[in-house]
N, CA and C atoms as an extended XYZ file, in Angstrom:
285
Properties=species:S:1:pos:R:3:atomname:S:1:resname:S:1:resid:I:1 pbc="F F F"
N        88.892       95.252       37.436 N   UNK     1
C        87.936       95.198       38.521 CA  UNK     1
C        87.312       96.568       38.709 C   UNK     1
N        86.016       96.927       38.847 N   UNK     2
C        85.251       97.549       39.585 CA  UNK     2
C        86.047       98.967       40.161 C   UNK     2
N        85.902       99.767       40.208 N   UNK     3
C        86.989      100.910       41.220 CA  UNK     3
C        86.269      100.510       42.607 C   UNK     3
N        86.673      100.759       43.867 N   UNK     4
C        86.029      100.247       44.986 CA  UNK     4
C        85.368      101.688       45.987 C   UNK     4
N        85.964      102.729       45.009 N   UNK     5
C        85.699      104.055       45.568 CA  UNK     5
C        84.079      104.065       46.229 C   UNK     5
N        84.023      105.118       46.975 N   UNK     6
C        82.695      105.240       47.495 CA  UNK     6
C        81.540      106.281       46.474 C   UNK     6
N        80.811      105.673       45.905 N   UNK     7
C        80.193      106.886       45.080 CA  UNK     7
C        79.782      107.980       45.860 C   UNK     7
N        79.111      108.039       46.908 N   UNK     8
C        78.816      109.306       47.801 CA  UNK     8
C        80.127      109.825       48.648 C   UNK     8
N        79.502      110.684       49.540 N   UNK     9
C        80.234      111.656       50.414 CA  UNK     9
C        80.216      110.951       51.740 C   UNK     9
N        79.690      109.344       52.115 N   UNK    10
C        79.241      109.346       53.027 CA  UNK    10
C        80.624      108.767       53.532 C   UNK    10
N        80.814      108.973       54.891 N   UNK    11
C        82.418      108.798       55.453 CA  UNK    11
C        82.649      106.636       55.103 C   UNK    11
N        83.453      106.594       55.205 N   UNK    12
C        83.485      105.038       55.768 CA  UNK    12
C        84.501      104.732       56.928 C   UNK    12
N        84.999      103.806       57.632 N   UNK    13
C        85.777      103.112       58.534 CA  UNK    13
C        86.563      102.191       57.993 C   UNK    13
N        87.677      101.911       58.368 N   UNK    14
C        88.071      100.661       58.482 CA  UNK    14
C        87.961       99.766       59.304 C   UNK    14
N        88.030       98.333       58.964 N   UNK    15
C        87.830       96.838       59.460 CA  UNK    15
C        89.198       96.119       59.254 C   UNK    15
N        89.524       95.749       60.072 N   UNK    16
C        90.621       95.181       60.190 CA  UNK    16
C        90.390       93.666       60.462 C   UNK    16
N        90.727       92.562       59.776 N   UNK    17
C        90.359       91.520       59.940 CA  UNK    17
C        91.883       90.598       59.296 C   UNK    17
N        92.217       89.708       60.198 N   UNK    18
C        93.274       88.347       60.447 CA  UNK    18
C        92.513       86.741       59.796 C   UNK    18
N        93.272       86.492       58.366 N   UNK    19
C        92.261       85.196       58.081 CA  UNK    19
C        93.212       84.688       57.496 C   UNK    19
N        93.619       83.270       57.780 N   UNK    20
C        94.127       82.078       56.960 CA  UNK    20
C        94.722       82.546       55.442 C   UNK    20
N        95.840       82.183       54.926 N   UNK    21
C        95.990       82.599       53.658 CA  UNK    21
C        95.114       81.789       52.568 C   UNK    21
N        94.762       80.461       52.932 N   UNK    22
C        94.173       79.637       52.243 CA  UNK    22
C        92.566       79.905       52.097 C   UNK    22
N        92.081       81.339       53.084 N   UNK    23
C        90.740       81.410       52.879 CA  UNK    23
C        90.779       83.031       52.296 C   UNK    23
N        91.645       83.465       52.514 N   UNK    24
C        92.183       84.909       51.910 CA  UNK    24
C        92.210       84.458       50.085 C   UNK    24
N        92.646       83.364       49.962 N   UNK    25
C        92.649       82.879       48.452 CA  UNK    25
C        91.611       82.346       47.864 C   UNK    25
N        90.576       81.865       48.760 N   UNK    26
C        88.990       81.832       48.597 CA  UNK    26
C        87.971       82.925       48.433 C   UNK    26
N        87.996       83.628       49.133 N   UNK    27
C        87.581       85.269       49.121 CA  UNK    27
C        87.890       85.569       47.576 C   UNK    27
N        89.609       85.524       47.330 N   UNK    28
C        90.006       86.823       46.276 CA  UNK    28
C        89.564       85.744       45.025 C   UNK    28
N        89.372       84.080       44.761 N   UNK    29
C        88.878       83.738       43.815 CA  UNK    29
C        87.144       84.415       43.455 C   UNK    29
N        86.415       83.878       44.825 N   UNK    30
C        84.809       84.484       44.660 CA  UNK    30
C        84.906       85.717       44.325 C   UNK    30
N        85.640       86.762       44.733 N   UNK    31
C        85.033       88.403       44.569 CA  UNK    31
C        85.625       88.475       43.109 C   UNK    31
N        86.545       87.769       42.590 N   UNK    32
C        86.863       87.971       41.307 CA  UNK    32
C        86.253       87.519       40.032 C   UNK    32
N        85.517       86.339       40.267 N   UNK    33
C        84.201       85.682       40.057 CA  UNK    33
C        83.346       86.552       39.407 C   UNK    33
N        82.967       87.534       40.610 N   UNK    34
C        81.797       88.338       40.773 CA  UNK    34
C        82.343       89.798       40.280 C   UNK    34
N        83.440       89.999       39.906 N   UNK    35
C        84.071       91.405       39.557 CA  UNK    35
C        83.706       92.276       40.532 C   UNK    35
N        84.298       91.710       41.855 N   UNK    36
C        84.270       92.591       42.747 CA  UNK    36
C        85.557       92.722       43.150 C   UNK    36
N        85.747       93.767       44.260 N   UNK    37
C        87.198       93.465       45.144 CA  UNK    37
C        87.066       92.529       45.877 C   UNK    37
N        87.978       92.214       46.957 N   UNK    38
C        88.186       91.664       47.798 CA  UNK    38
C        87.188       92.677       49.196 C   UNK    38
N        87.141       93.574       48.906 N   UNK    39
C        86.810       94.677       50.102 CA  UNK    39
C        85.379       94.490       50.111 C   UNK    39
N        84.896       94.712       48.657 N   UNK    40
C        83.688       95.052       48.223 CA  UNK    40
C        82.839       93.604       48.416 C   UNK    40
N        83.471       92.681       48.288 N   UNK    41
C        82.914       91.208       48.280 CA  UNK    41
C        82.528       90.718       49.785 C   UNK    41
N        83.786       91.090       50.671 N   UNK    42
C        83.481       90.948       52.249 CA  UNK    42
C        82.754       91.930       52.327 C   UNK    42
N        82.723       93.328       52.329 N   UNK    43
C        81.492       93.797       52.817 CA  UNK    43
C        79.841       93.851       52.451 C   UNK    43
N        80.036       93.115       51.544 N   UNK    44
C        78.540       92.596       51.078 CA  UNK    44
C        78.057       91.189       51.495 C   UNK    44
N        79.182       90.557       51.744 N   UNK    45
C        78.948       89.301       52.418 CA  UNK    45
C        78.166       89.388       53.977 C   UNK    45
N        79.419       90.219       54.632 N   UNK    46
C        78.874       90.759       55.667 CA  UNK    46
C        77.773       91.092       56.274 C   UNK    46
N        77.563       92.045       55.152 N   UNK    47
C        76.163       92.796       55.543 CA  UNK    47
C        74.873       92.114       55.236 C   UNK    47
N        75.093       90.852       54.160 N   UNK    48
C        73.529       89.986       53.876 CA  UNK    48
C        73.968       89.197       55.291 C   UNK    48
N        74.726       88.631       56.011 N   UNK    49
C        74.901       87.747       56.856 CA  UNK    49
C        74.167       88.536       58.120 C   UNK    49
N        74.498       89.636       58.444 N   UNK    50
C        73.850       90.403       59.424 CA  UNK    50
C        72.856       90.828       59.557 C   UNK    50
N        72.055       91.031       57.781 N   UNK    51
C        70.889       90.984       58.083 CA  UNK    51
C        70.039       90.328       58.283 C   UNK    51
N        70.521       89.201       57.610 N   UNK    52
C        69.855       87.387       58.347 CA  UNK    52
C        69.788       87.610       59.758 C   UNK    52
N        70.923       87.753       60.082 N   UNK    53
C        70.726       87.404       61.538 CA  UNK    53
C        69.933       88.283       62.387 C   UNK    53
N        69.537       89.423       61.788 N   UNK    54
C        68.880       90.093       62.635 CA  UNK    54
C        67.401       90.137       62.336 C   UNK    54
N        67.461       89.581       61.443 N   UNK    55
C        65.726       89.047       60.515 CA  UNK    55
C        65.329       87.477       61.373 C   UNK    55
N        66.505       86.731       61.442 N   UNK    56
C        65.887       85.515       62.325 CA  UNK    56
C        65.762       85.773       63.807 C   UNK    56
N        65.918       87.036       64.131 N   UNK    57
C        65.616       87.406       65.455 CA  UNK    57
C        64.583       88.270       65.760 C   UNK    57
N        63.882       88.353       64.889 N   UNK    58
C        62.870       89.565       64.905 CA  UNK    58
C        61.666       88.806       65.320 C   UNK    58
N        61.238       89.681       66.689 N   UNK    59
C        60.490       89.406       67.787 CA  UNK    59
C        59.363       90.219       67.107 C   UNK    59
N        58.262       89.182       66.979 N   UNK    60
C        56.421       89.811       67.025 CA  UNK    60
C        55.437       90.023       67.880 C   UNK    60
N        55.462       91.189       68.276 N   UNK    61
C        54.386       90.531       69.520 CA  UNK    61
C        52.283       91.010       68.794 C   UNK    61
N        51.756       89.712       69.621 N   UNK    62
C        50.414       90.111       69.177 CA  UNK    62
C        49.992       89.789       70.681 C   UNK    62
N        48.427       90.127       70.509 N   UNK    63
C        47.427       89.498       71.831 CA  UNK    63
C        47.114       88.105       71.532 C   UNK    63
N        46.693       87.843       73.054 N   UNK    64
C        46.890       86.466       72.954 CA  UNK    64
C        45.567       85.394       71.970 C   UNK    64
N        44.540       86.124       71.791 N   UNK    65
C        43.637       86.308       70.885 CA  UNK    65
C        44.271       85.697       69.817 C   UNK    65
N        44.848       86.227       69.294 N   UNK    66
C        45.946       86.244       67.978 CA  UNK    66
C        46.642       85.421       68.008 C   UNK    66
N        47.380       85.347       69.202 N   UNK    67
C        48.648       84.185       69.095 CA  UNK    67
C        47.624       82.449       69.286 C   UNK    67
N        46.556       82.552       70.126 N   UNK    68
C        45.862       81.434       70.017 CA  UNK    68
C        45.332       80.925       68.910 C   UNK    68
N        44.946       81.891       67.765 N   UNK    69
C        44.671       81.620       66.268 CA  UNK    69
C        45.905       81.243       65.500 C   UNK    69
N        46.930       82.152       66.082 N   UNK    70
C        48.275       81.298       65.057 CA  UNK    70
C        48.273       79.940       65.734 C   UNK    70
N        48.322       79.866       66.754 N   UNK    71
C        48.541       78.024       67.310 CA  UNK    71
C        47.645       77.221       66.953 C   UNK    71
N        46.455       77.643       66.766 N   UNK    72
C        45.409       76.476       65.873 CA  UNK    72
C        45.330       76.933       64.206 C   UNK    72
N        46.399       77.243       63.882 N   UNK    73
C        45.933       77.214       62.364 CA  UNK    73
C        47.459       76.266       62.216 C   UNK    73
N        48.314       76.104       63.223 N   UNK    74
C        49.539       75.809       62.647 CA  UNK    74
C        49.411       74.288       63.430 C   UNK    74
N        48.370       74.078       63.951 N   UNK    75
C        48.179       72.800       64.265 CA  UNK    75
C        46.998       71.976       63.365 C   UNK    75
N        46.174       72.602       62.679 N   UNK    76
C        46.076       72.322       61.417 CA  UNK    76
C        46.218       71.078       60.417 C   UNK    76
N        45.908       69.875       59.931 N   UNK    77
C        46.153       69.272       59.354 CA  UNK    77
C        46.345       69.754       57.866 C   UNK    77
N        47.645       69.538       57.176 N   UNK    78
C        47.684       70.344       55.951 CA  UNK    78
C        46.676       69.901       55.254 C   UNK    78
N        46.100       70.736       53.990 N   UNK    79
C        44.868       70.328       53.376 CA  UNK    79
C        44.434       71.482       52.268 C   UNK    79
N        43.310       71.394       51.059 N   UNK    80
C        43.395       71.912       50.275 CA  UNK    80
C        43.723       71.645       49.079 C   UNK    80
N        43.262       72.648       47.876 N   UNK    81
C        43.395       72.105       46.825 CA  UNK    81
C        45.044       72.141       46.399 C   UNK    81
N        45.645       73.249       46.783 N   UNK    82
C        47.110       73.378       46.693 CA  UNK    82
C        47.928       72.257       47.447 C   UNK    82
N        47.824       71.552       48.380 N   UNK    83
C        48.533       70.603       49.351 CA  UNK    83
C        48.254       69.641       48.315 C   UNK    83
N        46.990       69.354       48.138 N   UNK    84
C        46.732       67.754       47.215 CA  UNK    84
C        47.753       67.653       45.925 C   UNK    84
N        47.851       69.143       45.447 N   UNK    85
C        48.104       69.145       43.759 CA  UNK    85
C        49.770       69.148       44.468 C   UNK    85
N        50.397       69.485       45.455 N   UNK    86
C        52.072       69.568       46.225 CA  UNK    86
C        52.091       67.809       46.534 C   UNK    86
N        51.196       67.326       46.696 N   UNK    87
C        51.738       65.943       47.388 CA  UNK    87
C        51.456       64.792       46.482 C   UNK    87
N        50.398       65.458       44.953 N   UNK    88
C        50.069       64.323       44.176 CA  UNK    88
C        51.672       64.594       42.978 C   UNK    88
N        52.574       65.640       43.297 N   UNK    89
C        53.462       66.438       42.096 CA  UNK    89
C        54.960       64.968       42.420 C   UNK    89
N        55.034       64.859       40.982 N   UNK    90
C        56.191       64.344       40.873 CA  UNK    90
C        57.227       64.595       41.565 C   UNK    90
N        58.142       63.845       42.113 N   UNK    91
C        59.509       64.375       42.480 CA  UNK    91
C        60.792       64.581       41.524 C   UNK    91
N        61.508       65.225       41.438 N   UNK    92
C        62.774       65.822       40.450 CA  UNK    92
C        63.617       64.350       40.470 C   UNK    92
N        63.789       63.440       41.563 N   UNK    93
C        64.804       62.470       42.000 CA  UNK    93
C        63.692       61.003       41.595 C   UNK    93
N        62.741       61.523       41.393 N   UNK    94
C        61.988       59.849       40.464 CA  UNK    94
C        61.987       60.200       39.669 C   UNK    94
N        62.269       61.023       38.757 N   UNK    95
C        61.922       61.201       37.136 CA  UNK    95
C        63.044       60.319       36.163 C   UNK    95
């Protein structure tokens, strides 16, 4: 496996975390999978999960100018040469 060392100087912390042995054995199959650690695998997990979550929370603000143009373009009947050629396209599950 991987060394798990930190390539920089930059400090780290510990995380202390309590989990099921049966999901502790899920973890150490995936990160091994992936030739990671166990450490290295949760903290990458982690950190895409957090940035989701802080990406599906990300507040836009515009004038209302603006926001009245997003509400009539998204009320919109879909349409176009791209929609026609998406709705005339085969499906994967009729083929």
């Amino acid at each position: 496996m991987p060394n798990s060392q930190p390539t920089t100087d930059t400090p780290t912390h510990a995380v202390n975390l309590r989990v099921r042995s049966d999901i502790r054995a899920l973890i150490d199959r995936a990160a091994k999978a992936q030739g990671k650690t166990r450490s290295d695998f949760m903290i990458d997990a982690a950190r895409r999960a957090a940035e989701e979550s802080l990406l599906d929370q990300a507040l836009v603000r515009v004038d209302q100018k603006t926001y009245a143009h997003f509400l009539e373009v998204l009320d919109r009947p879909p349409s176009g040469d791209g929609f026609e050629r998406l709705m005339a396209a085969t499906l994967p599950w009729d083929v």
